[in-house]
Amino acid sequence: MLENGEIIDLAFEEILCEAGDRVDHVYFPINGFISMVAPLDGDVALEVGLVGDEGMVGIALVLGVEVSPLRALVQGAGRALRVDAAAFRRVLAESPTLQQALHRYTYVLMSQLAQTAACTRFHLVEERLARWLLMTQDRAHADVFHITHQFLGYMLGVRRVGITKAATALQNRELIHYTRGDITVLDRVGLKQAACECYLADRNVYEKYLG
Amino acid sequence: MLENGEIIDLAFEEILCEAGDRVDHVYFPINGFISMVAPLDGDVALEVGLVGDEGMVGIALVLGVEVSPLRALVQGAGRALRVDAAAFRRVLAESPTLQQALHRYTYVLMSQLAQTAACTRFHLVEERLARWLLMTQDRAHADVFHITHQFLGYMLGVRRVGITKAATALQNRELIHYTRGDITVLDRVGLKQAACECYLADRNVYEKYLG
DNA sequence: AGGCATCTGTGCGTTGTCGTACATAGAAGC
DNA sequence: GCTTCTATGTACGACAACGCACAGATGCCT
């Protein structure tokens, strides 16, 4: 696949693909990570999946559709392998191994979608925030990453103030620390306890089928 | 496919497959329809997809995984074509056409998952109920179907009383009528106006890729 | 150093839904 | 007809999250 693509830089908040748009490229994150966002009418949206170096942006092409159902938004700046849609289709058609791997990844992503749907409905903001931080930490491969409360609110589908409140609570419990968008995970174990079961559920599915 | 399977009857509330269980059979609904439900710990759950004669239960097999990520629950009694997992895999491997069709269906189902996630987060119970009734009517191919408030609450992830309140409002607006579980859609156009945009969004995706 | 934009913290009344409890009403069986 | 079960209607306090407004606080730029 490498010879068919190029290594590019992903800029924070860059939109790789809008929901409903043609998929011109697929992306395999190397050290960046990307939010898959379901937008609704009227500028509201909800993050329904997170893609790091375990996955790929542009799953629609694997399913033979050339339009993305979701918005792909760069959450963590970094590098990725970008492959042209036509080239990707060609390589995919010739490699049953790649097909199989991406089928499995599609399955994992679907599981994540479903889990997130239920999680968003039933769990508290603070639990969901803890889950988000853990998922992000896994994909950032670092204890520190950058994101403002405003942006987090957008991801979790809550007000900025809702994040501030939840984040303050987590900080008071000394699980995280943040200043002006720089978030540090201080106590990963404690954060897992603060998170809902969904983090582990996702992780189990991931390890079972991609690990 | 017909020669590899058998026509069976689906009973109301029958569970075809539990989340996390092996997929032993796939089902192609003929006039019944099935809820795909994401369960969480502690007996709560959320319906994230609805499968009628446009689709199939057991998508995991299409993706090369033999475990279902969701619970498949019969919502509307009726008949379906049931095919053994091994036979299905065999037929699938030999038919690129079938593969392509089921890939597209997987895409539509994924879109539905994402739409439902955002819908569940942002829209009111009454709007969501209206959407659910329309989606169900499409799959029941009838203006009348059977479901109690209790069961609806389970599907939409709200209390029984929440459904009663929303359903009463819709009935007062003469959009629906119901008595003891028998729901009749009186005014489909009005119901569309009462529903959130998600109904049309789903429908557009469906028609674009499966229509 | 001063000015400005961005990020975070706090207060307050509102709202949609929750949990629980209890009341009515239709259907089914004896 | 009477009981019993199931389905629906209503009430009320609790609470998470909302919308809005404004006050610090930190970092950047001139």
GROMACS .gro file of C-alpha atoms (C1' of nucleotides) in nm:
model
  482
    1MET     CA    1   0.000   0.000   0.000
    2LEU     CA    2   0.285   0.235   0.079
    3GLU     CA    3   0.393   0.273  -0.283
    4ASN     CA    4   0.039   0.379  -0.374
    5GLY     CA    5   0.015   0.660  -0.123
    6GLU     CA    6   0.206   0.933   0.045
    7ILE     CA    7   0.279   1.033   0.398
    8ILE     CA    8   0.104   1.357   0.482
    9ASP     CA    9   0.058   1.578   0.786
   10LEU     CA   10  -0.280   1.606   0.949
   11ALA     CA   11  -0.356   1.948   1.096
   12PHE     CA   12  -0.565   1.982   1.409
   13GLU     CA   13  -0.934   2.045   1.328
   14GLU     CA   14  -0.880   1.974   0.960
   15ILE     CA   15  -1.180   1.811   0.795
   16LEU     CA   16  -1.063   1.520   0.582
   17CYS     CA   17  -1.407   1.445   0.449
   18GLU     CA   18  -1.750   1.595   0.503
   19ALA     CA   19  -2.054   1.374   0.559
   20GLY     CA   20  -2.226   1.316   0.226
   21ASP     CA   21  -1.917   1.403   0.022
   22ARG     CA   22  -1.726   1.177  -0.210
   23VAL     CA   23  -1.438   0.990  -0.057
   24ASP     CA   24  -1.139   1.103  -0.261
   25HIS     CA   25  -0.873   0.955  -0.037
   26VAL     CA   26  -0.847   0.704   0.238
   27TYR     CA   27  -0.621   0.769   0.536
   28PHE     CA   28  -0.427   0.533   0.755
   29PRO     CA   29  -0.324   0.733   1.062
   30ILE     CA   30   0.033   0.680   1.177
   31ASN     CA   31   0.047   0.896   1.485
   32GLY     CA   32  -0.248   1.128   1.437
   33PHE     CA   33  -0.606   1.035   1.510
   34ILE     CA   34  -0.941   1.128   1.367
   35SER     CA   35  -1.295   1.173   1.496
   36MET     CA   36  -1.582   1.030   1.301
   37VAL     CA   37  -1.871   1.266   1.355
   38ALA     CA   38  -2.241   1.232   1.279
   39PRO     CA   39  -2.378   1.579   1.200
   40LEU     CA   40  -2.744   1.672   1.228
   41ASP     CA   41  -2.927   1.970   1.083
   42GLY     CA   42  -2.846   2.291   1.263
   43ASP     CA   43  -2.482   2.272   1.353
   44VAL     CA   44  -2.510   2.003   1.617
   45ALA     CA   45  -2.308   1.687   1.589
   46LEU     CA   46  -2.194   1.386   1.782
   47GLU     CA   47  -1.871   1.196   1.769
   48VAL     CA   48  -1.952   0.832   1.710
   49GLY     CA   49  -1.609   0.686   1.646
   50LEU     CA   50  -1.241   0.751   1.693
   51VAL     CA   51  -0.981   0.628   1.444
   52GLY     CA   52  -0.613   0.590   1.526
   53ASP     CA   53  -0.332   0.379   1.391
   54GLU     CA   54  -0.552   0.071   1.435
   55GLY     CA   55  -0.788   0.182   1.164
   56MET     CA   56  -0.866   0.374   0.852
   57VAL     CA   57  -1.072   0.670   0.737
   58GLY     CA   58  -1.282   0.601   0.431
   59ILE     CA   59  -1.452   0.276   0.524
   60ALA     CA   60  -1.729   0.346   0.275
   61LEU     CA   61  -1.494   0.241  -0.005
   62VAL     CA   62  -1.447  -0.097   0.157
   63LEU     CA   63  -1.823  -0.138   0.129
   64GLY     CA   64  -1.826  -0.033  -0.234
   65VAL     CA   65  -1.980   0.307  -0.171
   66GLU     CA   66  -1.801   0.624  -0.264
   67VAL     CA   67  -1.980   0.865  -0.030
   68SER     CA   68  -1.883   0.907   0.333
   69PRO     CA   69  -2.170   0.874   0.582
   70LEU     CA   70  -1.973   1.067   0.844
   71ARG     CA   71  -1.753   1.369   0.885
   72ALA     CA   72  -1.386   1.290   0.943
   73LEU     CA   73  -1.227   1.553   1.165
   74VAL     CA   74  -0.865   1.554   1.274
   75GLN     CA   75  -0.856   1.535   1.650
   76GLY     CA   76  -0.487   1.479   1.706
   77ALA     CA   77  -0.240   1.632   1.463
   78GLY     CA   78   0.015   1.391   1.323
   79ARG     CA   79   0.106   1.196   1.017
   80ALA     CA   80  -0.096   0.956   0.808
   81LEU     CA   81  -0.066   0.752   0.495
   82ARG     CA   82  -0.298   0.895   0.234
   83VAL     CA   83  -0.405   0.683  -0.061
   84ASP     CA   84  -0.601   0.793  -0.362
   85ALA     CA   85  -0.947   0.636  -0.383
   86ALA     CA   86  -0.892   0.474  -0.722
   87ALA     CA   87  -0.556   0.330  -0.620
   88PHE     CA   88  -0.705   0.203  -0.298
   89ARG     CA   89  -0.983   0.025  -0.481
   90ARG     CA   90  -0.730  -0.136  -0.709
   91VAL     CA   91  -0.512  -0.261  -0.427
   92LEU     CA   92  -0.813  -0.377  -0.231
   93ALA     CA   93  -0.950  -0.577  -0.521
   94GLU     CA   94  -0.620  -0.760  -0.553
   95SER     CA   95  -0.563  -0.837  -0.189
   96PRO     CA   96  -0.799  -1.074  -0.007
   97THR     CA   97  -0.582  -1.029   0.300
   98LEU     CA   98  -0.641  -0.655   0.301
   99GLN     CA   99  -1.010  -0.711   0.239
  100GLN     CA  100  -1.033  -0.939   0.534
  101ALA     CA  101  -0.845  -0.700   0.763
  102LEU     CA  102  -1.061  -0.407   0.663
  103HIS     CA  103  -1.377  -0.611   0.698
  104ARG     CA  104  -1.278  -0.686   1.052
  105TYR     CA  105  -1.204  -0.321   1.113
  106THR     CA  106  -1.545  -0.226   0.976
  107TYR     CA  107  -1.696  -0.467   1.224
  108VAL     CA  108  -1.504  -0.306   1.512
  109LEU     CA  109  -1.611   0.039   1.399
  110MET     CA  110  -1.975  -0.071   1.382
  111SER     CA  111  -1.951  -0.209   1.732
  112GLN     CA  112  -1.809   0.121   1.845
  113LEU     CA  113  -2.095   0.309   1.682
  114ALA     CA  114  -2.353   0.098   1.858
  115GLN     CA  115  -2.178   0.117   2.192
  116THR     CA  116  -2.148   0.494   2.163
  117ALA     CA  117  -2.515   0.530   2.076
  118ALA     CA  118  -2.622   0.350   2.393
  119CYS     CA  119  -2.350   0.515   2.601
  120THR     CA  120  -2.453   0.862   2.492
  121ARG     CA  121  -2.808   0.787   2.589
  122PHE     CA  122  -2.753   0.641   2.933
  123HIS     CA  123  -2.428   0.756   3.083
  124LEU     CA  124  -2.340   1.078   3.258
  125VAL     CA  125  -2.119   1.340   3.101
  126GLU     CA  126  -1.845   1.279   3.352
  127GLU     CA  127  -1.833   0.906   3.274
  128ARG     CA  128  -1.840   0.974   2.903
  129LEU     CA  129  -1.564   1.227   2.933
  130ALA     CA  130  -1.346   0.979   3.119
  131ARG     CA  131  -1.412   0.724   2.847
  132TRP     CA  132  -1.323   0.974   2.579
  133LEU     CA  133  -0.997   1.063   2.747
  134LEU     CA  134  -0.899   0.698   2.771
  135MET     CA  135  -0.986   0.627   2.411
  136THR     CA  136  -0.792   0.930   2.301
  137GLN     CA  137  -0.493   0.846   2.514
  138ASP     CA  138  -0.481   0.504   2.350
  139ARG     CA  139  -0.467   0.661   2.008
  140ALA     CA  140  -0.239   0.950   2.096
  141HIS     CA  141   0.011   0.707   2.249
  142ALA     CA  142   0.085   0.980   2.502
  143ASP     CA  143  -0.033   1.103   2.839
  144VAL     CA  144  -0.069   1.455   2.710
  145PHE     CA  145  -0.282   1.588   2.429
  146HIS     CA  146  -0.446   1.910   2.328
  147ILE     CA  147  -0.817   1.982   2.324
  148THR     CA  148  -1.033   2.259   2.465
  149HIS     CA  149  -1.353   2.220   2.662
  150GLN     CA  150  -1.535   2.384   2.378
  151PHE     CA  151  -1.421   2.124   2.133
  152LEU     CA  152  -1.484   1.840   2.373
  153GLY     CA  153  -1.837   1.962   2.420
  154TYR     CA  154  -1.884   1.945   2.048
  155MET     CA  155  -1.755   1.587   2.042
  156LEU     CA  156  -1.969   1.463   2.327
  157GLY     CA  157  -2.270   1.664   2.222
  158VAL     CA  158  -2.292   1.875   2.537
  159ARG     CA  159  -2.238   2.240   2.628
  160ARG     CA  160  -1.891   2.372   2.692
  161VAL     CA  161  -1.991   2.436   3.052
  162GLY     CA  162  -2.096   2.074   3.091
  163ILE     CA  163  -1.742   1.968   3.004
  164THR     CA  164  -1.591   2.227   3.237
  165LYS     CA  165  -1.796   2.088   3.522
  166ALA     CA  166  -1.710   1.726   3.449
  167ALA     CA  167  -1.344   1.803   3.382
  168THR     CA  168  -1.318   2.000   3.705
  169ALA     CA  169  -1.458   1.704   3.894
  170LEU     CA  170  -1.203   1.468   3.735
  171GLN     CA  171  -0.926   1.715   3.809
  172ASN     CA  172  -1.034   1.748   4.171
  173ARG     CA  173  -1.009   1.372   4.197
  174GLU     CA  174  -0.654   1.409   4.062
  175LEU     CA  175  -0.721   1.185   3.763
  176ILE     CA  176  -0.630   1.448   3.508
  177HIS     CA  177  -0.476   1.791   3.485
  178TYR     CA  178  -0.541   2.057   3.226
  179THR     CA  179  -0.463   2.416   3.143
  180ARG     CA  180  -0.587   2.595   2.838
  181GLY     CA  181  -0.642   2.290   2.630
  182ASP     CA  182  -0.346   2.084   2.738
  183ILE     CA  183  -0.479   1.774   2.906
  184THR     CA  184  -0.261   1.536   3.102
  185VAL     CA  185  -0.378   1.198   3.224
  186LEU     CA  186  -0.242   1.158   3.575
  187ASP     CA  187  -0.411   0.838   3.689
  188ARG     CA  188  -0.513   0.602   3.415
  189VAL     CA  189  -0.641   0.337   3.651
  190GLY     CA  190  -0.855   0.585   3.839
  191LEU     CA  191  -0.984   0.721   3.511
  192LYS     CA  192  -1.098   0.375   3.411
  193GLN     CA  193  -1.298   0.354   3.729
  194ALA     CA  194  -1.448   0.693   3.658
  195ALA     CA  195  -1.541   0.590   3.304
  196CYS     CA  196  -1.844   0.388   3.208
  197GLU     CA  197  -1.820   0.025   3.108
  198CYS     CA  198  -1.817   0.129   2.745
  199TYR     CA  199  -1.445   0.191   2.739
  200LEU     CA  200  -1.367  -0.166   2.831
  201ALA     CA  201  -1.639  -0.301   2.606
  202ASP     CA  202  -1.488  -0.122   2.308
  203ARG     CA  203  -1.142  -0.229   2.404
  204ASN     CA  204  -1.243  -0.592   2.433
  205VAL     CA  205  -1.395  -0.591   2.087
  206TYR     CA  206  -1.085  -0.424   1.952
  207GLU     CA  207  -0.846  -0.674   2.105
  208LYS     CA  208  -1.054  -0.969   2.004
  209TYR     CA  209  -1.071  -0.881   1.637
  210LEU     CA  210  -0.773  -0.659   1.569
  211GLY     CA  211  -0.533  -0.733   1.853
  212MET     CA  212  -3.002  -1.862  -0.175
  213LEU     CA  213  -3.350  -2.010  -0.140
  214GLU     CA  214  -3.231  -2.367  -0.184
  215ASN     CA  215  -2.983  -2.322   0.100
  216GLY     CA  216  -3.235  -2.203   0.353
  217GLU     CA  217  -3.586  -2.247   0.476
  218ILE     CA  218  -3.883  -2.023   0.531
  219ILE     CA  219  -3.954  -1.993   0.900
  220ASP     CA  220  -4.194  -1.801   1.122
  221LEU     CA  221  -4.067  -1.525   1.345
  222ALA     CA  222  -4.251  -1.492   1.674
  223PHE     CA  223  -4.300  -1.152   1.835
  224GLU     CA  224  -4.030  -1.077   2.094
  225GLU     CA  225  -3.824  -1.378   1.989
  226ILE     CA  226  -3.450  -1.321   2.019
  227LEU     CA  227  -3.279  -1.445   1.705
  228CYS     CA  228  -2.933  -1.375   1.834
  229GLU     CA  229  -2.793  -1.231   2.154
  230ALA     CA  230  -2.516  -0.969   2.149
  231GLY     CA  231  -2.183  -1.146   2.186
  232ASP     CA  232  -2.319  -1.482   2.071
  233ARG     CA  233  -2.215  -1.679   1.766
  234VAL     CA  234  -2.419  -1.615   1.455
  235ASP     CA  235  -2.560  -1.957   1.370
  236HIS     CA  236  -2.803  -1.840   1.106
  237VAL     CA  237  -2.867  -1.536   0.897
  238TYR     CA  238  -3.221  -1.416   0.834
  239PHE     CA  239  -3.374  -1.238   0.540
  240PRO     CA  240  -3.709  -1.102   0.658
  241ILE     CA  241  -3.997  -1.149   0.418
  242ASN     CA  242  -4.279  -0.978   0.600
  243GLY     CA  243  -4.151  -0.970   0.956
  244PHE     CA  244  -3.906  -0.714   1.088
  245ILE     CA  245  -3.634  -0.716   1.348
  246SER     CA  246  -3.485  -0.469   1.593
  247MET     CA  247  -3.111  -0.449   1.631
  248VAL     CA  248  -3.048  -0.359   1.991
  249ALA     CA  249  -2.733  -0.245   2.172
  250PRO     CA  250  -2.750  -0.371   2.531
  251LEU     CA  251  -2.554  -0.218   2.817
  252ASP     CA  252  -2.477  -0.360   3.157
  253GLY     CA  253  -2.778  -0.361   3.382
  254ASP     CA  254  -3.074  -0.445   3.165
  255VAL     CA  255  -3.084  -0.119   2.973
  256ALA     CA  256  -3.065  -0.121   2.597
  257LEU     CA  257  -3.120   0.094   2.294
  258GLU     CA  258  -3.251   0.005   1.953
  259VAL     CA  259  -2.997   0.122   1.696
  260GLY     CA  260  -3.134  -0.032   1.379
  261LEU     CA  261  -3.444  -0.182   1.224
  262VAL     CA  262  -3.428  -0.458   0.965
  263GLY     CA  263  -3.710  -0.542   0.728
  264ASP     CA  264  -3.732  -0.704   0.388
  265GLU     CA  265  -3.470  -0.460   0.263
  266GLY     CA  266  -3.202  -0.617   0.477
  267MET     CA  267  -3.054  -0.906   0.664
  268VAL     CA  268  -2.981  -1.012   1.019
  269GLY     CA  269  -2.630  -1.147   1.070
  270ILE     CA  270  -2.420  -0.878   0.903
  271ALA     CA  271  -2.119  -0.985   1.109
  272LEU     CA  272  -2.074  -1.282   0.875
  273VAL     CA  273  -2.047  -1.050   0.579
  274LEU     CA  274  -1.754  -0.890   0.758
  275GLY     CA  275  -1.592  -1.222   0.830
  276VAL     CA  276  -1.675  -1.224   1.200
  277GLU     CA  277  -1.887  -1.493   1.352
  278VAL     CA  278  -2.004  -1.306   1.662
  279SER     CA  279  -2.297  -1.065   1.658
  280PRO     CA  280  -2.227  -0.722   1.807
  281LEU     CA  281  -2.598  -0.663   1.863
  282ARG     CA  282  -2.909  -0.835   1.987
  283ALA     CA  283  -3.159  -0.924   1.717
  284LEU     CA  284  -3.512  -0.905   1.850
  285VAL     CA  285  -3.826  -0.978   1.651
  286GLN     CA  286  -4.037  -0.666   1.645
  287GLY     CA  287  -4.297  -0.767   1.393
  288ALA     CA  288  -4.399  -1.130   1.365
  289GLY     CA  289  -4.386  -1.274   1.017
  290ARG     CA  290  -4.187  -1.497   0.791
  291ALA     CA  291  -3.821  -1.492   0.700
  292LEU     CA  292  -3.573  -1.692   0.502
  293ARG     CA  293  -3.328  -1.852   0.739
  294VAL     CA  294  -2.991  -1.972   0.615
  295ASP     CA  295  -2.734  -2.171   0.803
  296ALA     CA  296  -2.413  -1.977   0.872
  297ALA     CA  297  -2.186  -2.223   0.692
  298ALA     CA  298  -2.410  -2.238   0.388
  299PHE     CA  299  -2.434  -1.863   0.382
  300ARG     CA  300  -2.059  -1.825   0.388
  301ARG     CA  301  -2.031  -2.069   0.101
  302VAL     CA  302  -2.286  -1.891  -0.113
  303LEU     CA  303  -2.138  -1.554  -0.029
  304ALA     CA  304  -1.789  -1.663  -0.128
  305GLU     CA  305  -1.916  -1.770  -0.467
  306SER     CA  306  -2.129  -1.468  -0.547
  307PRO     CA  307  -1.962  -1.131  -0.600
  308THR     CA  308  -2.306  -0.990  -0.672
  309LEU     CA  309  -2.434  -1.096  -0.332
  310GLN     CA  310  -2.119  -0.961  -0.170
  311GLN     CA  311  -2.169  -0.627  -0.332
  312ALA     CA  312  -2.535  -0.609  -0.233
  313LEU     CA  313  -2.462  -0.697   0.127
  314HIS     CA  314  -2.173  -0.455   0.141
  315ARG     CA  315  -2.409  -0.183   0.039
  316TYR     CA  316  -2.658  -0.294   0.297
  317THR     CA  317  -2.388  -0.288   0.563
  318TYR     CA  318  -2.318   0.069   0.464
  319VAL     CA  319  -2.684   0.162   0.499
  320LEU     CA  320  -2.702  -0.005   0.839
  321MET     CA  321  -2.393   0.182   0.954
  322SER     CA  322  -2.545   0.507   0.842
  323GLN     CA  323  -2.855   0.420   1.038
  324LEU     CA  324  -2.650   0.348   1.349
  325ALA     CA  325  -2.477   0.683   1.330
  326GLN     CA  326  -2.797   0.872   1.260
  327THR     CA  327  -2.970   0.701   1.551
  328ALA     CA  328  -2.684   0.782   1.786
  329ALA     CA  329  -2.709   1.154   1.714
  330CYS     CA  330  -3.090   1.144   1.704
  331THR     CA  331  -3.112   0.978   2.042
  332ARG     CA  332  -2.888   1.244   2.187
  333PHE     CA  333  -3.056   1.554   2.052
  334HIS     CA  334  -3.418   1.491   1.968
  335LEU     CA  335  -3.722   1.481   2.190
  336VAL     CA  336  -3.902   1.161   2.273
  337GLU     CA  337  -4.208   1.266   2.077
  338GLU     CA  338  -4.005   1.328   1.761
  339ARG     CA  339  -3.818   1.004   1.804
  340LEU     CA  340  -4.140   0.814   1.856
  341ALA     CA  341  -4.284   0.959   1.538
  342ARG     CA  342  -3.970   0.855   1.353
  343TRP     CA  343  -3.990   0.505   1.496
  344LEU     CA  344  -4.352   0.467   1.390
  345LEU     CA  345  -4.270   0.572   1.035
  346MET     CA  346  -3.974   0.340   1.011
  347THR     CA  347  -4.180   0.056   1.144
  348GLN     CA  348  -4.470   0.126   0.914
  349ASP     CA  349  -4.232   0.108   0.619
  350ARG     CA  350  -4.117  -0.234   0.724
  351ALA     CA  351  -4.454  -0.367   0.836
  352HIS     CA  352  -4.605  -0.267   0.500
  353ALA     CA  353  -4.922  -0.186   0.692
  354ASP     CA  354  -5.087   0.101   0.875
  355VAL     CA  355  -5.146  -0.115   1.179
  356PHE     CA  356  -4.901  -0.297   1.398
  357HIS     CA  357  -4.874  -0.422   1.751
  358ILE     CA  358  -4.647  -0.285   2.021
  359THR     CA  359  -4.703  -0.171   2.378
  360HIS     CA  360  -4.575   0.147   2.537
  361GLN     CA  361  -4.362  -0.066   2.764
  362PHE     CA  362  -4.184  -0.226   2.474
  363LEU     CA  363  -4.151   0.102   2.288
  364GLY     CA  364  -3.987   0.254   2.592
  365TYR     CA  365  -3.737  -0.026   2.586
  366MET     CA  366  -3.660   0.039   2.220
  367LEU     CA  367  -3.620   0.415   2.252
  368GLY     CA  368  -3.443   0.390   2.584
  369VAL     CA  369  -3.700   0.583   2.785
  370ARG     CA  370  -3.953   0.504   3.059
  371ARG     CA  371  -4.286   0.356   2.972
  372VAL     CA  372  -4.448   0.676   3.098
  373GLY     CA  373  -4.237   0.882   2.861
  374ILE     CA  374  -4.387   0.691   2.570
  375THR     CA  375  -4.738   0.723   2.707
  376LYS     CA  376  -4.699   1.098   2.722
  377ALA     CA  377  -4.554   1.127   2.372
  378ALA     CA  378  -4.804   0.883   2.224
  379THR     CA  379  -5.093   1.066   2.386
  380ALA     CA  380  -4.970   1.388   2.230
  381LEU     CA  381  -4.952   1.227   1.885
  382GLN     CA  382  -5.296   1.078   1.933
  383ASN     CA  383  -5.441   1.412   2.037
  384ARG     CA  384  -5.305   1.556   1.715
  385GLU     CA  385  -5.491   1.273   1.537
  386LEU     CA  386  -5.174   1.139   1.378
  387ILE     CA  387  -5.208   0.795   1.532
  388HIS     CA  388  -5.459   0.586   1.723
  389TYR     CA  389  -5.387   0.308   1.965
  390THR     CA  390  -5.555   0.078   2.211
  391ARG     CA  391  -5.380  -0.184   2.414
  392GLY     CA  392  -5.083  -0.224   2.188
  393ASP     CA  393  -5.254  -0.192   1.854
  394ILE     CA  394  -5.119   0.116   1.684
  395THR     CA  395  -5.274   0.265   1.373
  396VAL     CA  396  -5.110   0.536   1.170
  397LEU     CA  397  -5.386   0.780   1.074
  398ASP     CA  398  -5.190   1.060   0.913
  399ARG     CA  399  -4.859   0.964   0.765
  400VAL     CA  400  -4.785   1.310   0.631
  401GLY     CA  401  -4.855   1.471   0.967
  402LEU     CA  402  -4.640   1.211   1.137
  403LYS     CA  403  -4.350   1.302   0.912
  404GLN     CA  404  -4.383   1.660   1.024
  405ALA     CA  405  -4.390   1.548   1.384
  406ALA     CA  406  -4.080   1.336   1.337
  407CYS     CA  407  -3.727   1.465   1.339
  408GLU     CA  408  -3.525   1.498   1.022
  409CYS     CA  409  -3.366   1.162   1.090
  410TYR     CA  410  -3.648   0.970   0.928
  411LEU     CA  411  -3.595   1.137   0.595
  412ALA     CA  412  -3.218   1.122   0.629
  413ASP     CA  413  -3.234   0.745   0.676
  414ARG     CA  414  -3.479   0.707   0.395
  415ASN     CA  415  -3.262   0.905   0.156
  416VAL     CA  416  -2.962   0.687   0.227
  417TYR     CA  417  -3.173   0.378   0.183
  418GLU     CA  418  -3.312   0.487  -0.150
  419LYS     CA  419  -2.979   0.601  -0.280
  420TYR     CA  420  -2.800   0.273  -0.213
  421LEU     CA  421  -3.067   0.008  -0.204
  422GLY     CA  422  -3.358   0.162  -0.391
  423DA     C1'  423   0.378   4.696   2.933
  424DG     C1'  424  -0.063   4.714   2.751
  425DG     C1'  425  -0.428   4.524   2.483
  426DC     C1'  426  -0.675   4.145   2.310
  427DA     C1'  427  -0.826   3.693   2.221
  428DT     C1'  428  -0.891   3.254   2.413
  429DC     C1'  429  -0.986   2.940   2.772
  430DT     C1'  430  -1.192   2.829   3.209
  431DG     C1'  431  -1.502   2.898   3.626
  432DT     C1'  432  -1.951   3.016   3.836
  433DG     C1'  433  -2.435   3.149   3.899
  434DC     C1'  434  -2.934   3.106   3.805
  435DG     C1'  435  -3.366   2.997   3.631
  436DT     C1'  436  -3.564   2.649   3.283
  437DT     C1'  437  -3.667   2.208   3.085
  438DG     C1'  438  -3.691   1.727   2.952
  439DT     C1'  439  -3.672   1.312   3.154
  440DC     C1'  440  -3.642   1.014   3.563
  441DG     C1'  441  -3.827   0.725   3.948
  442DT     C1'  442  -4.200   0.597   4.182
  443DA     C1'  443  -4.656   0.539   4.297
  444DC     C1'  444  -5.120   0.484   4.219
  445DA     C1'  445  -5.552   0.508   3.947
  446DT     C1'  446  -5.847   0.370   3.552
  447DA     C1'  447  -5.982   0.071   3.177
  448DG     C1'  448  -6.014  -0.297   2.850
  449DA     C1'  449  -5.958  -0.808   2.781
  450DA     C1'  450  -5.956  -1.289   2.921
  451DG     C1'  451  -6.089  -1.668   3.209
  452DC     C1'  452  -6.376  -1.888   3.551
  453DG     C1'  453  -7.087  -1.128   3.662
  454DC     C1'  454  -6.663  -1.137   3.896
  455DT     C1'  455  -6.179  -1.164   3.927
  456DT     C1'  456  -5.735  -1.102   3.735
  457DC     C1'  457  -5.402  -0.952   3.428
  458DT     C1'  458  -5.232  -0.628   3.119
  459DA     C1'  459  -5.221  -0.170   2.914
  460DT     C1'  460  -5.268   0.304   2.970
  461DG     C1'  461  -5.322   0.765   3.222
  462DT     C1'  462  -5.179   1.092   3.581
  463DA     C1'  463  -4.924   1.305   3.958
  464DC     C1'  464  -4.514   1.485   4.194
  465DG     C1'  465  -4.063   1.559   4.357
  466DA     C1'  466  -3.575   1.491   4.192
  467DC     C1'  467  -3.202   1.572   3.887
  468DA     C1'  468  -2.890   1.611   3.487
  469DA     C1'  469  -2.824   1.903   3.147
  470DC     C1'  470  -2.967   2.338   2.913
  471DG     C1'  471  -2.924   2.843   2.778
  472DC     C1'  472  -2.745   3.249   2.898
  473DA     C1'  473  -2.462   3.574   3.116
  474DC     C1'  474  -2.059   3.735   3.311
  475DA     C1'  475  -1.623   3.710   3.568
  476DG     C1'  476  -1.142   3.563   3.612
  477DA     C1'  477  -0.722   3.395   3.410
  478DT     C1'  478  -0.372   3.276   3.086
  479DG     C1'  479  -0.116   3.340   2.670
  480DC     C1'  480  -0.003   3.604   2.251
  481DC     C1'  481   0.093   4.014   1.987
  482DT     C1'  482   0.219   4.481   1.919
   0.00000   0.00000   0.00000
